[in-house]
Short mmCIF file of C-alpha atoms and ligand atoms in Angstrom, two decimals:
data_model
loop_
_atom_site.label_atom_id
_atom_site.label_comp_id
_atom_site.label_asym_id
_atom_site.label_seq_id
_atom_site.Cartn_x
_atom_site.Cartn_y
_atom_site.Cartn_z
CA MET Y 580 6.09 -58.25 -58.90
CA ALA Y 581 5.80 -60.97 -61.53
CA ALA Y 582 1.97 -60.93 -61.52
CA MET Y 583 1.96 -57.18 -61.92
CA THR Y 584 4.44 -57.01 -64.71
CA ARG Y 585 2.72 -59.59 -66.90
CA PRO Y 586 0.22 -57.37 -68.62
CA HIS Y 587 3.00 -54.97 -69.66
CA ALA Y 588 4.35 -57.53 -72.25
CA SER Y 589 1.25 -56.78 -74.35
CA ALA Y 590 1.15 -54.27 -77.25
CA LEU Y 591 -2.41 -53.52 -76.04
CA LEU Y 592 -1.16 -51.06 -73.36
CA ASN Y 593 -1.86 -47.31 -73.39
CA ALA Y 594 1.82 -46.45 -72.99
CA ASP Y 595 2.81 -42.77 -73.85
CA LEU Y 596 6.49 -42.65 -74.07
CA HIS Y 597 7.14 -39.30 -75.70
CA CYS Y 598 6.12 -35.77 -74.49
CA HIS Y 599 7.58 -32.43 -73.33
CA SER Y 600 7.39 -30.29 -70.26
CA VAL Y 601 8.62 -26.64 -69.42
CA VAL Y 602 11.94 -28.18 -68.95
CA SER Y 603 12.16 -28.17 -72.62
CA ASP Y 604 9.63 -26.85 -74.99
CA GLY Y 605 6.34 -27.99 -73.43
CA THR Y 606 4.07 -25.53 -71.71
CA LEU Y 607 2.98 -27.87 -68.70
CA THR Y 608 5.11 -28.76 -65.72
CA PRO Y 609 5.92 -32.41 -64.95
CA GLU Y 610 3.53 -32.09 -61.96
CA GLN Y 611 0.68 -30.97 -64.51
CA LEU Y 612 1.50 -33.66 -67.08
CA ALA Y 613 1.36 -36.70 -64.78
CA PRO Y 614 -2.33 -36.26 -63.64
CA ARG Y 615 -3.21 -35.39 -67.19
CA ALA Y 616 -1.69 -38.60 -68.53
CA LYS Y 617 -3.35 -40.56 -65.72
CA ALA Y 618 -6.90 -38.99 -66.49
CA ASN Y 619 -6.35 -39.81 -70.23
CA GLY Y 620 -5.91 -43.40 -69.30
CA VAL Y 621 -2.17 -43.71 -69.89
CA GLU Y 622 -0.91 -46.87 -68.18
CA LEU Y 623 2.91 -46.41 -68.76
CA TRP Y 624 4.35 -42.91 -69.08
CA ALA Y 625 7.76 -41.25 -69.99
CA LEU Y 626 8.56 -37.55 -69.98
CA THR Y 627 11.12 -37.04 -72.88
CA ASP Y 628 12.36 -33.41 -72.77
CA HIS Y 629 14.73 -32.40 -75.52
CA ASP Y 630 18.40 -32.77 -74.64
CA GLU Y 631 17.63 -32.59 -71.05
CA VAL Y 632 16.83 -34.83 -67.98
CA GLY Y 633 16.29 -31.99 -65.47
CA GLY Y 634 12.63 -32.92 -65.12
CA GLN Y 635 13.15 -36.65 -64.58
CA HIS Y 636 12.96 -36.83 -60.77
CA ARG Y 637 9.99 -34.62 -60.61
CA ALA Y 638 8.22 -36.52 -63.44
CA ARG Y 639 8.75 -39.79 -61.80
CA GLN Y 640 7.54 -38.51 -58.37
CA ALA Y 641 4.48 -36.83 -59.91
CA ALA Y 642 3.66 -40.16 -61.82
CA LEU Y 643 3.93 -42.38 -58.76
CA ALA Y 644 1.94 -39.94 -56.82
CA VAL Y 645 -1.07 -40.44 -59.22
CA GLY Y 646 -0.43 -44.25 -59.45
CA LEU Y 647 1.13 -44.09 -62.93
CA PRO Y 648 4.10 -46.50 -63.81
CA TYR Y 649 6.99 -44.42 -64.98
CA LEU Y 650 10.06 -44.78 -67.32
CA THR Y 651 12.77 -42.19 -67.46
CA GLY Y 652 13.02 -40.42 -70.84
CA THR Y 653 14.76 -37.90 -73.11
CA GLU Y 654 14.83 -36.95 -76.78
CA ILE Y 655 18.30 -36.23 -78.12
CA SER Y 656 18.85 -34.01 -81.08
CA VAL Y 657 21.20 -35.65 -83.69
CA THR Y 658 22.51 -34.70 -87.07
CA PHE Y 659 22.58 -37.53 -89.63
CA ALA Y 660 23.29 -37.14 -93.30
CA SER Y 661 22.77 -33.33 -92.83
CA VAL Y 662 19.26 -33.83 -91.42
CA THR Y 663 18.15 -33.34 -87.81
CA VAL Y 664 17.01 -36.65 -86.31
CA HIS Y 665 15.63 -37.29 -82.84
CA ILE Y 666 16.66 -40.30 -80.70
CA VAL Y 667 14.45 -41.04 -77.66
CA GLY Y 668 16.09 -42.63 -74.62
CA LEU Y 669 13.99 -44.68 -72.28
CA GLY Y 670 14.63 -46.28 -68.93
CA PHE Y 671 18.11 -45.08 -68.30
CA ASP Y 672 19.74 -43.93 -65.07
CA PRO Y 673 18.99 -40.12 -65.07
CA ASP Y 674 22.10 -39.41 -62.98
CA HIS Y 675 24.57 -41.27 -65.18
CA PRO Y 676 27.60 -38.78 -65.59
CA GLY Y 677 28.25 -39.84 -69.27
CA LEU Y 678 24.83 -39.23 -70.34
CA LEU Y 679 24.52 -35.92 -68.33
CA GLN Y 680 27.73 -34.75 -70.04
CA GLY Y 681 26.56 -35.69 -73.45
CA LEU Y 682 23.24 -33.96 -73.08
CA ALA Y 683 25.01 -30.84 -71.71
CA SER Y 684 27.28 -30.76 -74.80
CA THR Y 685 24.33 -31.19 -77.07
CA ARG Y 686 22.42 -28.31 -75.43
CA GLY Y 687 25.63 -26.09 -75.44
CA GLY Y 688 25.08 -24.58 -78.81
CA ARG Y 689 21.52 -23.54 -78.43
CA ASP Y 690 22.16 -20.00 -77.05
CA ALA Y 691 24.50 -19.00 -79.75
CA ARG Y 692 22.02 -20.38 -82.27
CA ALA Y 693 19.17 -18.55 -80.80
CA LEU Y 694 21.11 -15.23 -80.98
CA GLU Y 695 21.76 -15.90 -84.70
CA MET Y 696 18.06 -16.76 -85.24
CA ALA Y 697 17.11 -13.45 -83.68
CA GLN Y 698 19.69 -11.61 -85.83
CA GLN Y 699 18.12 -13.07 -88.93
CA LEU Y 700 14.59 -12.20 -87.84
CA GLU Y 701 15.77 -8.66 -87.09
CA ARG Y 702 16.80 -8.34 -90.71
CA VAL Y 703 13.21 -9.00 -91.78
CA GLY Y 704 11.94 -6.53 -89.36
CA ILE Y 705 11.10 -8.63 -86.35
CA ARG Y 706 12.72 -7.08 -83.19
CA GLY Y 707 13.43 -8.48 -79.79
CA SER Y 708 12.84 -12.07 -80.64
CA TYR Y 709 15.75 -13.45 -78.49
CA ASP Y 710 14.45 -11.81 -75.29
CA GLY Y 711 10.89 -12.65 -76.33
CA ALA Y 712 11.64 -16.31 -76.93
CA LEU Y 713 13.62 -16.54 -73.77
CA LYS Y 714 10.57 -15.32 -71.84
CA HIS Y 715 8.81 -18.43 -73.05
CA ALA Y 716 11.64 -20.75 -72.10
CA GLY Y 717 11.11 -22.45 -68.82
CA ASN Y 718 14.71 -23.61 -69.02
CA PRO Y 719 17.17 -20.86 -70.48
CA ALA Y 720 19.55 -23.68 -71.37
CA LEU Y 721 16.98 -25.11 -73.62
CA ILE Y 722 16.00 -22.30 -75.78
CA SER Y 723 14.32 -23.79 -78.97
CA ARG Y 724 12.49 -22.86 -82.15
CA THR Y 725 9.38 -23.66 -80.30
CA HIS Y 726 9.90 -20.61 -78.04
CA PHE Y 727 10.63 -18.42 -80.94
CA ALA Y 728 7.37 -19.73 -82.48
CA ARG Y 729 5.45 -18.82 -79.33
CA PHE Y 730 6.95 -15.14 -79.53
CA LEU Y 731 5.98 -14.94 -83.17
CA VAL Y 732 2.31 -16.01 -82.30
CA GLU Y 733 2.10 -13.72 -79.26
CA THR Y 734 3.27 -10.65 -81.19
CA GLY Y 735 0.72 -11.37 -83.96
CA VAL Y 736 3.46 -11.94 -86.65
CA CYS Y 737 1.94 -15.43 -87.16
CA SER Y 738 -1.50 -16.87 -86.47
CA ASP Y 739 -0.29 -20.09 -84.86
CA THR Y 740 2.76 -22.38 -84.62
CA HIS Y 741 1.93 -24.16 -87.80
CA ASP Y 742 1.94 -20.82 -89.60
CA VAL Y 743 5.25 -20.05 -88.03
CA PHE Y 744 7.11 -23.11 -89.26
CA ARG Y 745 5.64 -22.49 -92.80
CA ARG Y 746 6.98 -19.11 -92.96
CA TYR Y 747 9.88 -18.92 -90.53
CA LEU Y 748 12.51 -20.93 -88.68
CA THR Y 749 12.73 -23.74 -91.48
CA GLU Y 750 15.26 -24.31 -94.15
CA GLY Y 751 15.19 -21.43 -96.69
CA LYS Y 752 13.16 -19.15 -94.46
CA PRO Y 753 14.08 -16.32 -92.13
CA GLY Y 754 15.32 -17.38 -88.75
CA TYR Y 755 16.62 -20.75 -89.87
CA VAL Y 756 20.19 -21.44 -88.57
CA PRO Y 757 21.69 -24.69 -89.62
CA HIS Y 758 23.00 -26.51 -86.56
CA ARG Y 759 25.23 -29.50 -85.96
CA TRP Y 760 23.73 -31.60 -83.14
CA ALA Y 761 25.09 -34.76 -81.62
CA ARG Y 762 26.31 -37.72 -83.64
CA LEU Y 763 24.01 -40.66 -84.02
CA GLY Y 764 26.43 -43.11 -82.50
CA ASP Y 765 27.26 -40.94 -79.54
CA ALA Y 766 23.53 -40.38 -78.69
CA VAL Y 767 22.81 -44.17 -78.81
CA ARG Y 768 25.98 -44.84 -76.79
CA TRP Y 769 25.07 -42.22 -74.05
CA ILE Y 770 21.58 -43.79 -73.59
CA ARG Y 771 22.84 -47.38 -73.65
CA GLU Y 772 25.79 -46.72 -71.15
CA ALA Y 773 23.18 -45.24 -68.81
CA GLY Y 774 21.27 -48.43 -69.00
CA GLY Y 775 18.48 -47.45 -71.34
CA VAL Y 776 17.03 -48.28 -74.69
CA ALA Y 777 17.43 -45.98 -77.80
CA VAL Y 778 14.30 -45.41 -79.97
CA LEU Y 779 14.32 -43.77 -83.36
CA ALA Y 780 11.79 -41.05 -83.01
CA HIS Y 781 9.05 -40.21 -85.72
CA PRO Y 782 11.00 -41.58 -88.64
CA ALA Y 783 8.34 -40.29 -91.13
CA ARG Y 784 9.35 -36.66 -90.41
CA TYR Y 785 12.89 -36.80 -91.75
CA ASP Y 786 13.75 -35.28 -95.13
CA HIS Y 787 16.07 -38.19 -96.15
CA SER Y 788 16.33 -39.89 -99.49
CA PRO Y 789 15.35 -43.61 -99.42
CA THR Y 790 19.05 -44.41 -99.48
CA ALA Y 791 19.68 -42.09 -96.40
CA GLU Y 792 16.77 -43.57 -94.55
CA TYR Y 793 18.03 -47.05 -95.14
CA ALA Y 794 21.44 -45.92 -93.96
CA LEU Y 795 19.82 -44.28 -90.88
CA PHE Y 796 18.00 -47.49 -89.81
CA SER Y 797 21.09 -49.64 -90.47
CA GLU Y 798 23.50 -47.44 -88.54
CA PHE Y 799 20.99 -46.92 -85.68
CA LYS Y 800 20.77 -50.75 -85.24
CA ALA Y 801 24.49 -51.18 -85.57
CA HIS Y 802 25.09 -48.70 -82.83
CA GLY Y 803 22.76 -50.71 -80.59
CA GLY Y 804 19.47 -48.86 -81.22
CA GLN Y 805 16.60 -51.13 -80.38
CA ALA Y 806 13.29 -49.54 -81.28
CA VAL Y 807 11.36 -47.25 -83.61
CA GLU Y 808 8.41 -45.01 -82.96
CA VAL Y 809 5.48 -46.34 -85.02
CA VAL Y 810 2.55 -44.60 -83.52
CA THR Y 811 3.29 -40.89 -82.72
CA GLY Y 812 1.57 -37.63 -82.91
CA SER Y 813 3.28 -36.53 -86.16
CA HIS Y 814 2.54 -39.81 -88.02
CA SER Y 815 -0.42 -40.37 -90.22
CA ALA Y 816 -2.40 -43.64 -90.13
CA ALA Y 817 -0.57 -44.64 -93.33
CA GLU Y 818 2.74 -43.93 -91.68
CA TYR Y 819 1.71 -46.11 -88.60
CA LEU Y 820 1.48 -48.93 -91.15
CA THR Y 821 4.71 -48.20 -93.05
CA TYR Y 822 6.68 -48.23 -89.89
CA ALA Y 823 4.95 -51.15 -88.43
CA ASP Y 824 5.98 -53.11 -91.45
CA MET Y 825 9.46 -51.74 -91.18
CA ALA Y 826 9.71 -52.71 -87.56
CA GLN Y 827 8.78 -56.26 -88.38
CA GLU Y 828 10.98 -56.47 -91.42
CA ILE Y 829 14.09 -55.30 -89.70
CA ASN Y 830 13.26 -57.08 -86.41
CA ILE Y 831 13.13 -54.02 -84.13
CA LEU Y 832 10.91 -53.13 -81.23
CA ALA Y 833 8.14 -50.60 -81.61
CA SER Y 834 7.33 -47.55 -79.50
CA ARG Y 835 4.40 -45.23 -79.10
CA GLY Y 836 4.14 -41.65 -77.76
CA SER Y 837 2.01 -38.66 -78.44
CA ASP Y 838 4.88 -36.02 -78.53
CA PHE Y 839 2.50 -33.81 -76.60
CA HIS Y 840 3.88 -30.20 -76.00
CA SER Y 841 0.82 -28.02 -75.04
CA PRO Y 842 -2.88 -28.22 -74.71
CA ASN Y 843 -3.02 -24.98 -77.02
CA GLU Y 844 -0.75 -26.27 -79.66
CA SER Y 845 -0.73 -30.11 -79.86
CA HIS Y 846 -3.50 -31.78 -81.75
CA THR Y 847 -2.70 -35.10 -79.94
CA ASP Y 848 -3.34 -35.23 -76.19
CA LEU Y 849 -1.42 -37.61 -73.98
CA GLY Y 850 -2.63 -41.25 -74.32
CA ALA Y 851 -4.94 -40.42 -77.12
CA LEU Y 852 -3.39 -42.16 -80.13
CA PRO Y 853 -4.35 -45.64 -81.46
CA LEU Y 854 -2.67 -48.56 -79.65
CA LEU Y 855 0.22 -50.50 -81.33
CA GLU Y 856 -0.88 -53.34 -83.47
CA GLY Y 857 -0.60 -56.74 -81.71
CA ARG Y 858 1.84 -58.06 -84.34
CA LEU Y 859 4.48 -55.76 -82.99
CA THR Y 860 6.77 -56.28 -80.07
CA PRO Y 861 6.56 -53.15 -77.97
CA VAL Y 862 9.65 -51.46 -76.47
CA TRP Y 863 8.47 -51.82 -73.03
CA THR Y 864 9.13 -55.67 -73.20
CA ALA Y 865 12.74 -54.74 -73.02
CA LEU Y 866 12.32 -52.33 -70.20
CA ASP Y 867 10.25 -54.35 -67.66
CA ASP Y 868 12.99 -54.07 -64.94
CA ARG Y 869 13.35 -50.27 -65.60
CA ILE Y 870 9.73 -49.40 -64.82
CA HIS Y 871 9.17 -47.41 -61.63
CA TRP Y 872 5.97 -48.88 -60.09
CA PRO Y 873 3.65 -47.11 -57.79
CA HIS Y 874 3.59 -48.54 -54.32
P1 AMP T 1060 14.87 -27.04 -81.97
O1 AMP T 1060 15.17 -28.33 -81.23
O2 AMP T 1060 15.08 -25.83 -81.45
O3 AMP T 1060 15.28 -27.21 -83.52
O4 AMP T 1060 13.24 -27.10 -82.08
C1 AMP T 1060 12.55 -28.17 -82.59
C2 AMP T 1060 11.17 -28.26 -82.11
O5 AMP T 1060 10.31 -27.30 -82.93
C3 AMP T 1060 10.37 -29.50 -82.28
O6 AMP T 1060 10.73 -30.39 -81.26
C4 AMP T 1060 8.97 -29.19 -82.34
O7 AMP T 1060 8.50 -28.96 -80.93
C5 AMP T 1060 9.04 -27.81 -83.00
N1 AMP T 1060 8.87 -27.95 -84.42
C6 AMP T 1060 9.68 -28.16 -85.46
N2 AMP T 1060 9.09 -28.16 -86.60
C7 AMP T 1060 7.74 -28.02 -86.47
C8 AMP T 1060 6.61 -27.78 -87.32
N3 AMP T 1060 6.67 -27.93 -88.61
N4 AMP T 1060 5.42 -27.57 -86.70
C9 AMP T 1060 5.28 -27.40 -85.37
N5 AMP T 1060 6.38 -27.56 -84.49
C10 AMP T 1060 7.58 -27.79 -85.01
MN1 MN T 1061 9.66 -30.09 -79.37
MN1 MN T 1062 11.09 -34.73 -82.13
MN1 MN T 1063 9.33 -34.63 -79.11
#
């Protein structure tokens, strides 16, 4: 295997280590995503559904069937300094009981939150949003704001998902229900104990003060977090640079992923982002023995 694993030490690899399927809030199945990733030139892939690993065996099988190396993945919702933060886990054992229990407890509050969201929307005249959102959820245990967004677009209340999050479901807007997700230290621990690597997802998207951001990175590292997403669908080119510098400065591995959700909604397709800069050490250097190889 040594000869085959060698090229994967390079930053110049079209790795896409962040995307979603119908098992969370994506619109494609794992079986649809794998060939799409392959066709787009992805060379190493991970499906990272929110708070859920129910699609992992399917994704791995679908990837290997099209000759695509695969890493297990998930994206855990965390609350840090009153802000929702996402931690991607890669290369873990998808059947690890501690991880499964942690993810189940993180998902646990979603249904009650969704009912509250629907009550709020009802108060501004939008009826039936709980049932409407649930219809879009491929996994009823994973009802998310994205499913409400699809309902609001479908019923003509909003023109697209961008319009939804501008007018609804975000802080200060109808349909926003504050929620306490997992603790940072717990999320990192679940991933590590299952043999995986924890990655701080899309750091530019958090509404933290500079002090809180510094604390986030420090605590993430102190808990055993090893990587940060540098190139991701929701970062600008300037943000790639900011977090590439940050990764070097604090000596942390770099990750790359589209955060693709849907052909109709995502502006970044699987495998379509710029590669990581050669000066960075990619997260897959720490995951060489966790990659599932096609035969
Ligand atoms: P939830 O986990 O239920 O809070 O839903 C979060 C999901 O909503 C994210 O993973 C995104 O898919 C989506 N989302 C959140 N904010 C936005 C936004 N401003 N624009 C588009 N999608 C968003
Ligand atoms: Mn999402
Ligand atoms: Mn995210
Ligand atoms: Mn995501």
